[in-house]
Tab-separated table of C-alpha atoms and ligand atoms in Angstrom:
chain	number	residue	atom	x	y	z
R	1	MET	CA	98.602	90.674	108.530
R	2	GLN	CA	96.821	93.815	109.699
R	3	ASN	CA	93.860	94.024	112.077
R	4	PHE	CA	90.485	94.219	110.381
R	5	SER	CA	86.781	94.372	111.061
R	6	TYR	CA	84.568	93.047	108.286
R	7	SER	CA	80.822	93.070	107.853
R	8	ASN	CA	78.974	92.366	104.630
R	9	PRO	CA	75.238	92.797	105.078
R	10	THR	CA	74.374	92.119	101.421
R	11	ARG	CA	72.041	89.197	101.231
R	12	LEU	CA	72.947	87.151	98.165
R	13	HIS	CA	69.964	85.509	96.466
R	14	PHE	CA	71.305	83.298	93.682
R	15	GLY	CA	69.999	81.021	90.942
R	16	ARG	CA	67.356	80.437	88.288
R	17	GLY	CA	64.192	82.508	88.617
R	18	THR	CA	65.404	84.415	91.683
R	19	GLU	CA	64.331	87.767	90.193
R	20	ASN	CA	60.762	86.675	90.926
R	21	ASP	CA	61.592	87.008	94.640
R	22	ALA	CA	62.501	90.704	94.306
R	23	GLY	CA	59.278	91.804	96.030
R	24	ARG	CA	59.680	89.409	98.938
R	25	LEU	CA	63.324	90.429	99.453
R	26	ALA	CA	62.432	94.104	99.207
R	27	LYS	CA	59.827	93.626	101.909
R	28	GLU	CA	62.350	91.851	104.114
R	29	VAL	CA	64.835	94.686	103.638
R	30	LEU	CA	62.299	97.384	104.548
R	31	GLY	CA	60.228	95.364	106.995
R	32	ARG	CA	57.116	96.479	105.043
R	33	ALA	CA	56.015	97.447	101.540
R	34	GLY	CA	56.627	101.014	100.347
R	35	LYS	CA	57.436	103.149	97.341
R	36	ALA	CA	60.226	101.678	95.221
R	37	LEU	CA	62.168	103.570	92.567
R	38	VAL	CA	63.314	101.078	89.922
R	39	ILE	CA	66.389	102.198	87.956
R	40	PHE	CA	67.550	100.540	84.742
R	41	GLY	CA	69.708	101.183	81.678
R	42	GLY	CA	69.212	101.585	77.967
R	43	GLY	CA	66.682	98.823	77.426
R	44	SER	CA	68.275	95.358	77.684
R	45	ALA	CA	66.374	94.589	80.911
R	46	ARG	CA	63.073	95.586	79.344
R	47	ARG	CA	63.724	93.629	76.130
R	48	SER	CA	64.607	90.436	78.013
R	49	GLY	CA	61.450	90.609	80.140
R	50	LEU	CA	63.492	90.819	83.349
R	51	LEU	CA	62.273	94.302	84.218
R	52	ASN	CA	58.639	93.240	83.984
R	53	ARG	CA	59.266	90.233	86.209
R	54	VAL	CA	60.903	92.448	88.847
R	55	LEU	CA	58.105	95.040	88.653
R	56	SER	CA	55.412	92.354	88.938
R	57	SER	CA	57.140	90.798	91.907
R	58	LEU	CA	57.375	94.159	93.705
R	59	GLU	CA	53.745	95.015	92.965
R	60	ALA	CA	52.560	91.594	94.095
R	61	GLU	CA	54.067	92.356	97.511
R	62	GLY	CA	52.246	95.682	97.723
R	63	PHE	CA	54.981	98.076	96.534
R	64	THR	CA	54.159	101.215	94.598
R	65	VAL	CA	56.650	101.280	91.765
R	66	ILE	CA	58.160	104.205	89.878
R	67	GLU	CA	60.342	103.389	86.839
R	68	LYS	CA	63.303	105.391	85.623
R	69	GLY	CA	65.397	104.072	82.742
R	70	GLY	CA	68.206	105.585	80.728
R	71	VAL	CA	71.406	104.972	82.699
R	72	THR	CA	74.302	104.963	80.212
R	73	PRO	CA	77.557	102.964	80.545
R	74	ASN	CA	80.170	104.982	82.478
R	75	PRO	CA	77.126	106.529	84.165
R	76	ARG	CA	76.627	110.260	84.166
R	77	LEU	CA	76.085	112.490	87.149
R	78	SER	CA	73.404	114.309	85.138
R	79	PHE	CA	71.149	111.221	85.253
R	80	VAL	CA	71.516	111.091	89.044
R	81	ARG	CA	70.812	114.802	89.464
R	82	GLU	CA	67.757	114.644	87.207
R	83	THR	CA	66.355	111.636	89.069
R	84	VAL	CA	67.005	113.121	92.503
R	85	ASP	CA	65.293	116.397	91.501
R	86	TRP	CA	62.293	114.411	90.281
R	87	MET	CA	62.086	112.107	93.289
R	88	ARG	CA	62.845	114.452	96.175
R	89	ASP	CA	59.966	114.612	98.673
R	90	GLN	CA	58.113	111.788	96.912
R	91	GLY	CA	58.473	109.359	99.812
R	92	VAL	CA	60.645	106.766	98.056
R	93	SER	CA	61.840	104.214	100.585
R	94	LEU	CA	63.837	101.771	98.423
R	95	ILE	CA	65.915	101.939	95.240
R	96	VAL	CA	65.887	98.836	93.036
R	97	ALA	CA	68.691	98.680	90.455
R	98	VAL	CA	68.106	96.346	87.505
R	99	GLY	CA	71.362	96.301	85.571
R	100	GLY	CA	75.138	96.162	85.697
R	101	GLY	CA	77.655	98.350	87.471
R	102	SER	CA	76.499	101.578	85.831
R	103	VAL	CA	72.881	101.136	86.923
R	104	ILE	CA	73.784	99.957	90.428
R	105	ASP	CA	76.260	102.827	90.930
R	106	SER	CA	73.657	105.351	89.785
R	107	ALA	CA	71.144	103.786	92.177
R	108	LYS	CA	73.641	104.034	95.048
R	109	LEU	CA	74.291	107.709	94.434
R	110	ILE	CA	70.563	108.423	94.116
R	111	ALA	CA	70.032	106.533	97.379
R	112	ALA	CA	72.602	108.710	99.168
R	113	SER	CA	71.491	111.955	97.511
R	114	LEU	CA	67.854	111.498	98.521
R	115	GLU	CA	69.096	111.521	102.127
R	116	TYR	CA	71.123	114.724	101.578
R	117	GLU	CA	69.986	118.246	100.804
R	118	GLY	CA	72.927	119.350	98.666
R	119	ASP	CA	74.228	118.241	95.275
R	120	ALA	CA	75.422	114.681	94.574
R	121	TRP	CA	78.825	115.859	93.348
R	122	ASP	CA	79.548	117.261	96.852
R	123	PHE	CA	80.365	113.676	97.872
R	124	PHE	CA	83.102	113.430	95.241
R	125	ASP	CA	84.722	116.835	95.480
R	126	GLY	CA	85.105	116.665	99.259
R	127	HIS	CA	82.327	119.107	100.215
R	128	ALA	CA	80.267	116.449	101.993
R	129	LYS	CA	80.503	112.910	103.301
R	130	ILE	CA	77.848	110.296	102.754
R	131	GLU	CA	76.309	109.709	106.177
R	132	LYS	CA	73.313	107.621	105.142
R	133	ALA	CA	71.540	106.233	102.115
R	134	LEU	CA	68.216	104.630	101.274
R	135	PRO	CA	68.445	100.845	100.973
R	136	VAL	CA	69.387	99.494	97.543
R	137	LEU	CA	68.345	96.128	96.102
R	138	ALA	CA	70.435	95.083	93.088
R	139	VAL	CA	69.136	92.749	90.384
R	140	LEU	CA	72.288	91.959	88.436
R	141	THR	CA	72.292	91.710	84.627
R	142	LEU	CA	76.046	91.780	84.000
R	143	SER	CA	78.691	90.082	86.086
R	144	ALA	CA	81.649	92.459	86.073
R	145	ALA	CA	81.920	95.491	88.352
R	146	GLY	CA	80.904	93.708	91.554
R	147	SER	CA	78.881	96.764	92.587
R	148	GLU	CA	76.064	94.458	93.742
R	149	GLN	CA	78.066	93.700	96.900
R	150	SER	CA	80.606	96.513	96.977
R	151	ILE	CA	80.749	99.737	98.957
R	152	ARG	CA	81.905	101.627	95.842
R	153	CYS	CA	80.127	103.995	93.502
R	154	VAL	CA	81.796	105.294	90.311
R	155	ILE	CA	80.305	108.233	88.379
R	156	SER	CA	81.352	110.275	85.330
R	157	HIS	CA	81.073	114.032	85.165
R	158	HIS	CA	82.407	116.455	82.545
R	159	GLY	CA	85.070	114.186	81.087
R	160	THR	CA	86.288	112.769	84.409
R	161	LYS	CA	85.328	109.775	86.456
R	162	ASP	CA	85.476	109.510	90.222
R	163	GLY	CA	84.672	106.890	92.806
R	164	ILE	CA	83.772	106.813	96.482
R	165	GLY	CA	83.452	103.955	98.922
R	166	VAL	CA	81.143	104.124	101.930
R	167	GLU	CA	79.791	101.186	103.879
R	168	CYS	CA	76.161	102.399	103.754
R	169	LEU	CA	76.252	102.187	99.939
R	170	ARG	CA	76.562	98.414	99.990
R	171	PRO	CA	73.298	97.003	98.587
R	172	ARG	CA	71.149	95.343	101.202
R	173	ALA	CA	70.350	92.469	98.864
R	174	ALA	CA	71.641	91.259	95.501
R	175	ILE	CA	69.759	88.968	93.145
R	176	ILE	CA	71.915	87.008	90.712
R	177	ASN	CA	70.245	84.744	88.174
R	178	PRO	CA	73.006	83.594	85.778
R	179	GLU	CA	70.371	82.864	83.083
R	180	ILE	CA	70.100	86.636	82.644
R	181	PHE	CA	73.690	86.852	81.357
R	182	ALA	CA	72.865	84.805	78.218
R	183	THR	CA	71.922	87.965	76.267
R	184	LEU	CA	75.187	89.822	76.959
R	185	PRO	CA	77.271	90.941	73.971
R	186	LYS	CA	80.618	89.118	73.855
R	187	HIS	CA	82.720	92.221	74.445
R	188	GLN	CA	80.781	92.889	77.660
R	189	ILE	CA	81.293	89.310	78.827
R	190	ALA	CA	85.036	89.544	78.178
R	191	SER	CA	85.332	92.990	79.770
R	192	GLY	CA	83.473	91.703	82.799
R	193	VAL	CA	85.841	88.776	83.226
R	194	VAL	CA	88.866	91.090	82.956
R	195	ASP	CA	87.308	93.477	85.476
R	196	MET	CA	86.451	90.850	88.093
R	197	ILE	CA	89.954	89.344	87.924
R	198	SER	CA	91.391	92.843	88.285
R	199	HIS	CA	89.390	93.420	91.470
R	200	ILE	CA	91.175	90.452	92.982
R	201	MET	CA	94.552	91.547	91.584
R	202	GLU	CA	94.167	95.012	93.109
R	203	ARG	CA	94.025	93.309	96.502
R	204	TYR	CA	96.430	90.441	95.834
R	205	PHE	CA	99.285	92.726	94.712
R	206	SER	CA	99.904	93.984	98.220
R	207	ALA	CA	103.026	94.555	100.277
R	208	THR	CA	101.349	93.267	103.452
R	209	ASP	CA	102.915	89.965	104.517
R	210	ALA	CA	101.481	86.932	106.364
R	211	THR	CA	98.304	86.759	104.275
R	212	ALA	CA	98.591	83.140	103.103
R	213	TYR	CA	94.945	82.210	103.686
R	214	ILE	CA	93.503	85.162	101.755
R	215	ASP	CA	96.190	84.761	99.057
R	216	ALA	CA	95.153	81.153	98.509
R	217	GLN	CA	91.480	82.129	98.296
R	218	ALA	CA	92.341	84.885	95.831
R	219	GLU	CA	94.453	82.568	93.690
R	220	ALA	CA	91.641	79.994	93.555
R	221	ALA	CA	89.117	82.667	92.567
R	222	MET	CA	91.362	84.043	89.809
R	223	LYS	CA	92.024	80.533	88.462
R	224	THR	CA	88.280	79.873	88.394
R	225	ALA	CA	87.733	83.011	86.300
R	226	PHE	CA	90.619	82.062	83.987
R	227	GLU	CA	89.027	78.639	83.465
R	228	TYR	CA	85.332	79.511	83.206
R	229	GLY	CA	85.567	83.002	81.672
R	230	PRO	CA	86.461	81.584	78.238
R	231	LYS	CA	83.595	79.077	78.530
R	232	VAL	CA	80.923	81.772	78.942
R	233	PHE	CA	82.649	83.851	76.257
R	234	ALA	CA	82.347	80.886	73.870
R	235	ASP	CA	78.799	80.045	74.912
R	236	PRO	CA	76.885	82.791	76.750
R	237	LYS	CA	74.079	80.281	77.438
R	238	ASP	CA	76.352	78.007	79.519
R	239	TYR	CA	74.495	78.372	82.817
R	240	ASP	CA	76.776	76.216	84.943
R	241	SER	CA	79.873	78.113	83.849
R	242	TRP	CA	78.118	81.421	84.483
R	243	CYS	CA	77.447	80.239	88.029
R	244	GLN	CA	81.211	79.953	88.599
R	245	VAL	CA	82.053	83.228	86.847
R	246	SER	CA	79.367	85.256	88.575
R	247	LEU	CA	80.327	83.968	92.000
R	248	VAL	CA	83.899	85.048	91.330
R	249	GLY	CA	82.584	88.407	90.092
R	250	THR	CA	80.540	89.153	93.156
R	251	PHE	CA	83.057	87.903	95.736
R	252	ALA	CA	85.913	89.625	93.879
R	253	HIS	CA	84.710	92.999	95.055
R	254	ASN	CA	82.910	92.447	98.352
R	255	GLY	CA	86.101	93.007	100.320
R	256	VAL	CA	87.071	89.486	101.394
R	257	PHE	CA	90.215	89.344	99.267
R	258	GLY	CA	91.473	92.496	100.920
R	259	LEU	CA	91.058	91.308	104.495
R	260	GLY	CA	94.013	92.219	106.695
R	261	ARG	CA	96.061	93.917	104.026
R	262	VAL	CA	96.692	97.178	102.213
R	263	GLU	CA	95.069	97.157	98.765
R	264	ASP	CA	96.613	98.721	95.664
R	265	TRP	CA	94.051	100.135	93.152
R	266	ALA	CA	96.562	101.933	90.920
R	267	CYS	CA	95.313	100.184	87.764
R	268	HIS	CA	91.743	101.278	88.453
R	269	ALA	CA	92.809	104.866	89.088
R	270	ILE	CA	94.811	104.891	85.842
R	271	GLU	CA	91.995	103.237	83.837
R	272	HIS	CA	89.255	105.493	85.201
R	273	GLU	CA	91.028	108.420	83.571
R	274	LEU	CA	90.594	106.699	80.199
R	275	SER	CA	86.901	105.824	80.508
R	276	GLY	CA	86.282	109.249	82.099
R	277	TRP	CA	87.980	110.958	79.151
R	278	ASN	CA	85.936	108.978	76.607
R	279	GLU	CA	82.704	107.393	77.823
R	280	ALA	CA	82.722	104.966	74.873
R	281	ILE	CA	85.655	103.146	76.508
R	282	VAL	CA	84.528	100.026	78.357
R	283	HIS	CA	86.135	99.835	81.821
R	284	GLY	CA	87.319	96.196	81.478
R	285	MET	CA	88.893	96.906	78.092
R	286	GLY	CA	90.792	99.849	79.531
R	287	LEU	CA	92.054	97.590	82.309
R	288	ALA	CA	93.328	94.994	79.802
R	289	VAL	CA	95.513	97.742	78.337
R	290	ILE	CA	96.749	99.175	81.635
R	291	ILE	CA	97.321	96.051	83.773
R	292	PRO	CA	100.213	94.474	81.795
R	293	ALA	CA	101.944	97.879	81.519
R	294	TRP	CA	101.523	98.411	85.272
R	295	MET	CA	102.809	94.900	86.040
R	296	ARG	CA	105.964	95.386	83.962
R	297	TYR	CA	106.583	98.777	85.589
R	298	VAL	CA	105.982	97.864	89.230
R	299	SER	CA	107.528	94.381	89.141
R	300	LYS	CA	110.928	95.935	88.511
R	301	SER	CA	111.036	97.225	92.086
R	302	GLU	CA	108.601	94.770	93.757
R	303	PRO	CA	109.209	91.388	92.086
R	304	ALA	CA	108.157	88.889	94.786
R	305	ARG	CA	104.360	89.101	94.363
R	306	PHE	CA	104.652	88.957	90.592
R	307	VAL	CA	106.700	85.752	90.802
R	308	GLN	CA	104.027	84.253	93.073
R	309	PHE	CA	101.274	85.320	90.645
R	310	ALA	CA	103.151	83.852	87.662
R	311	ARG	CA	103.701	80.507	89.402
R	312	ASN	CA	100.501	80.037	91.408
R	313	VAL	CA	97.954	81.646	89.104
R	314	MET	CA	99.367	81.637	85.570
R	315	GLY	CA	101.055	78.235	85.961
R	316	VAL	CA	104.585	79.296	84.995
R	317	GLU	CA	106.887	76.412	85.840
R	318	ALA	CA	109.769	76.779	88.259
R	319	GLY	CA	113.302	76.862	86.915
R	320	ALA	CA	113.556	80.249	85.237
R	321	THR	CA	114.955	83.415	86.825
R	322	ASP	CA	112.542	85.699	88.663
R	323	GLU	CA	112.663	88.181	85.818
R	324	GLU	CA	111.835	85.522	83.214
R	325	THR	CA	109.116	84.048	85.421
R	326	ILE	CA	107.436	87.433	85.825
R	327	GLU	CA	107.558	88.160	82.086
R	328	ARG	CA	106.139	84.717	81.245
R	329	GLY	CA	103.306	85.316	83.721
R	330	ILE	CA	102.510	88.675	82.121
R	331	GLU	CA	102.683	87.163	78.622
R	332	LYS	CA	100.252	84.414	79.648
R	333	LEU	CA	97.895	87.059	81.018
R	334	CYS	CA	98.160	88.944	77.696
R	335	ASP	CA	97.431	85.699	75.812
R	336	PHE	CA	94.318	85.303	77.942
R	337	TYR	CA	93.208	88.853	77.125
R	338	ARG	CA	93.900	88.212	73.412
R	339	SER	CA	91.784	85.036	73.525
R	340	LEU	CA	88.875	87.222	74.702
R	341	ASN	CA	89.481	89.782	71.922
R	342	MET	CA	90.541	92.368	74.450
R	343	PRO	CA	92.719	95.307	73.415
R	344	LEU	CA	96.322	95.381	74.651
R	345	THR	CA	97.392	98.892	73.650
R	346	LEU	CA	95.852	102.348	73.747
R	347	LYS	CA	95.752	102.125	69.944
R	348	ASP	CA	93.736	98.868	70.070
R	349	LEU	CA	91.446	100.623	72.539
R	350	GLY	CA	90.891	103.485	70.085
R	351	ALA	CA	92.634	105.854	72.498
R	352	ALA	CA	95.984	106.450	70.786
R	353	ASP	CA	95.174	110.174	70.726
R	354	CYS	CA	94.224	110.473	74.395
R	355	PRO	CA	95.995	113.302	76.244
R	356	ILE	CA	98.161	111.121	78.469
R	357	GLU	CA	99.970	114.052	80.123
R	358	SER	CA	96.761	115.619	81.391
R	359	LEU	CA	95.281	112.209	82.286
R	360	ALA	CA	98.380	111.425	84.404
R	361	ARG	CA	98.129	114.830	86.096
R	362	HIS	CA	94.442	114.340	86.857
R	363	CYS	CA	95.041	110.779	88.047
R	364	CYS	CA	97.449	112.063	90.722
R	365	ARG	CA	95.415	115.167	91.633
R	366	LYS	CA	94.890	113.873	95.181
R	367	GLY	CA	98.434	112.484	95.520
R	368	LYS	CA	100.183	109.265	94.596
R	369	VAL	CA	98.123	106.265	93.464
R	370	GLY	CA	98.705	102.619	94.386
R	371	HIS	CA	100.430	101.084	97.377
R	372	LEU	CA	102.626	98.168	96.337
R	373	LYS	CA	104.535	100.933	94.602
R	374	ALA	CA	103.082	104.393	95.198
R	375	LEU	CA	103.018	106.048	91.776
R	376	ASP	CA	103.436	109.758	91.105
R	377	GLU	CA	102.471	111.609	87.949
R	378	ALA	CA	105.719	110.685	86.169
R	379	ASP	CA	105.190	106.992	86.973
R	380	VAL	CA	101.597	107.069	85.706
R	381	LEU	CA	102.726	108.831	82.539
R	382	ALA	CA	105.384	106.156	82.001
R	383	ILE	CA	102.690	103.473	82.308
R	384	TYR	CA	100.441	105.242	79.768
R	385	ARG	CA	103.458	105.539	77.432
R	386	ALA	CA	104.240	101.822	77.841
R	387	ALA	CA	100.587	101.030	77.096
R	388	ASN	CA	100.902	103.046	73.904
R	389	ASP	CA	103.723	100.901	72.469
L	1	LIG	O1	71.934	99.763	79.278
L	1	LIG	P1	71.523	98.400	78.858
L	1	LIG	O2	70.607	98.374	77.693
L	1	LIG	O3	71.035	97.566	80.010
L	1	LIG	O4	72.866	97.677	78.280
L	1	LIG	C1	74.002	97.447	79.087
L	1	LIG	C2	75.165	98.377	78.790
L	1	LIG	O5	75.109	98.841	77.481
L	1	LIG	C3	74.551	96.100	78.714
L	1	LIG	N1	73.941	94.998	79.458
L	1	LIG	C4	73.912	94.818	80.786
L	1	LIG	N2	73.328	93.650	81.088
L	1	LIG	C5	72.938	93.086	79.909
L	1	LIG	C6	73.323	93.963	78.860
L	1	LIG	N3	73.087	93.671	77.572
L	1	LIG	C7	72.452	92.524	77.296
L	1	LIG	N4	72.084	91.627	78.250
L	1	LIG	C8	72.312	91.882	79.566
L	1	LIG	N5	71.970	90.968	80.494
L	1	LIG	O6	75.919	96.170	79.077
L	1	LIG	C9	76.386	97.487	78.894
L	1	LIG	C10	77.352	97.860	79.983
L	1	LIG	O7	76.703	97.944	81.221
L	1	LIG	P2	77.474	98.560	82.485
L	1	LIG	O8	76.560	98.544	83.637
L	1	LIG	O9	78.090	99.869	82.105
L	1	LIG	O10	78.688	97.525	82.688
L	1	LIG	P3	79.470	97.064	83.979
L	1	LIG	O11	78.644	96.197	84.842
L	1	LIG	O12	80.747	96.549	83.488
L	1	LIG	O13	79.709	98.419	84.812
L	1	LIG	C11	80.741	99.296	84.448
L	1	LIG	C12	80.703	100.511	85.363
L	1	LIG	O14	80.958	100.113	86.731
L	1	LIG	C13	82.068	100.869	87.242
L	1	LIG	C14	82.890	101.118	86.004
L	1	LIG	O15	83.842	102.137	86.189
L	1	LIG	C15	81.819	101.487	84.992
L	1	LIG	O16	81.385	102.824	85.189
L	1	LIG	N6	82.681	100.139	88.336
L	1	LIG	C16	82.014	100.099	89.494
L	1	LIG	C17	82.533	99.476	90.597
L	1	LIG	C18	81.805	99.451	91.881
L	1	LIG	N7	80.745	100.216	92.028
L	1	LIG	O17	82.172	98.750	92.821
L	1	LIG	C19	83.853	98.825	90.577
L	1	LIG	C20	84.418	98.644	89.216
L	1	LIG	O18	85.825	98.605	89.321
L	1	LIG	C21	84.042	99.680	88.207
L	1	LIG	O19	84.887	100.813	88.284
L	2	LIG	ZN1	86.790	97.443	88.006
């Protein structure tokens, strides 16, 4: 195990009705009331009444509130730029994100950009580093990306998607009321479950040894999502099951499953090319296509972790060869994806015509991706090709 230093300042406020405490939490974060910019998406939060409850709670604590809706899935840099131009010099002291990963990521980048004089894209193309950001309070409406506790921010711009991770982007508080997830469309529920499991897999599939404690925690979390994910897919009003799923979702990406080891993240890099190329592609669906292809490719040279995953997580019984065990584990994972109506090929994803050569080149523009097996452009292309079969 490697040395590590871990701090997670996100206060987690969880359970029924907790959105009504948004104002109180915001005041605790700032130490006073102030001007809050409330960011949301295309309308689900307004339709459900959640947005009004959050606004009322903020106003009841003395906040001046400015609303800005319109974040799209696979969120665009243009929304961030437009909002920053509008809000600069307006004395905003807090950003409140009411939404899923796209809204929270947009809020994070707005929070950093309002503390920086240049353009938001400077942080992604290497021209500037994020040194500070306004505090962000996340009110989660979709359990998936884990952005409510993560240091990451993923933004789309001109047909590409890029991510950055900086500690000061971690929201200062996250409100999770699993009742809110009852209105989610089924494909978003399923994509969210795939995504949260993948955030654990990206850390679990590591070459670092002597990580038994974190491995066991990760295996338990993945098994919980495999058990309760189908329950919320079948019945989006199943509050108790949502409690389990959303706890997995938020802990999956707050860093704990990566403690003391090198993380992988190849599947995310390869998927982000797809949802960057076509913003209609849902991130979790892209992952369902890429992950099995990546597992088959990388397990050829690095079998041990894949055997452990097949046995401990997917329940493949002992007795078969390593090769058979790995394939059975991957097949069980594919069966799980199928049961959630997830795509398994680029064709199923509606991306059979995607330019895989240029996506592979762009994916490796900064060098190899992944760590368990570091993948170059030819490797990434081979994975796209396998995902096309
Ligand atoms: O825009 P509205 O009307 O709110 O509808 C949204 C949107 O269409 C809808 N939705 C959300 N909550 C709802 C709801 N509909 C009904 N009821 C509710 N309660 O769901 C749609 C998708 O929302 P989005 O925020 O895009 O989904 P998700 O949370 O999966 O976020 C995906 C984005 O996060 C990035 C992804 O790449 C993608 O851009 N990621 C961010 C990460 C991070 N910051 O740490 C890590 C992830 O790996 C991921 O890359
Ligand atoms: Zn993800």
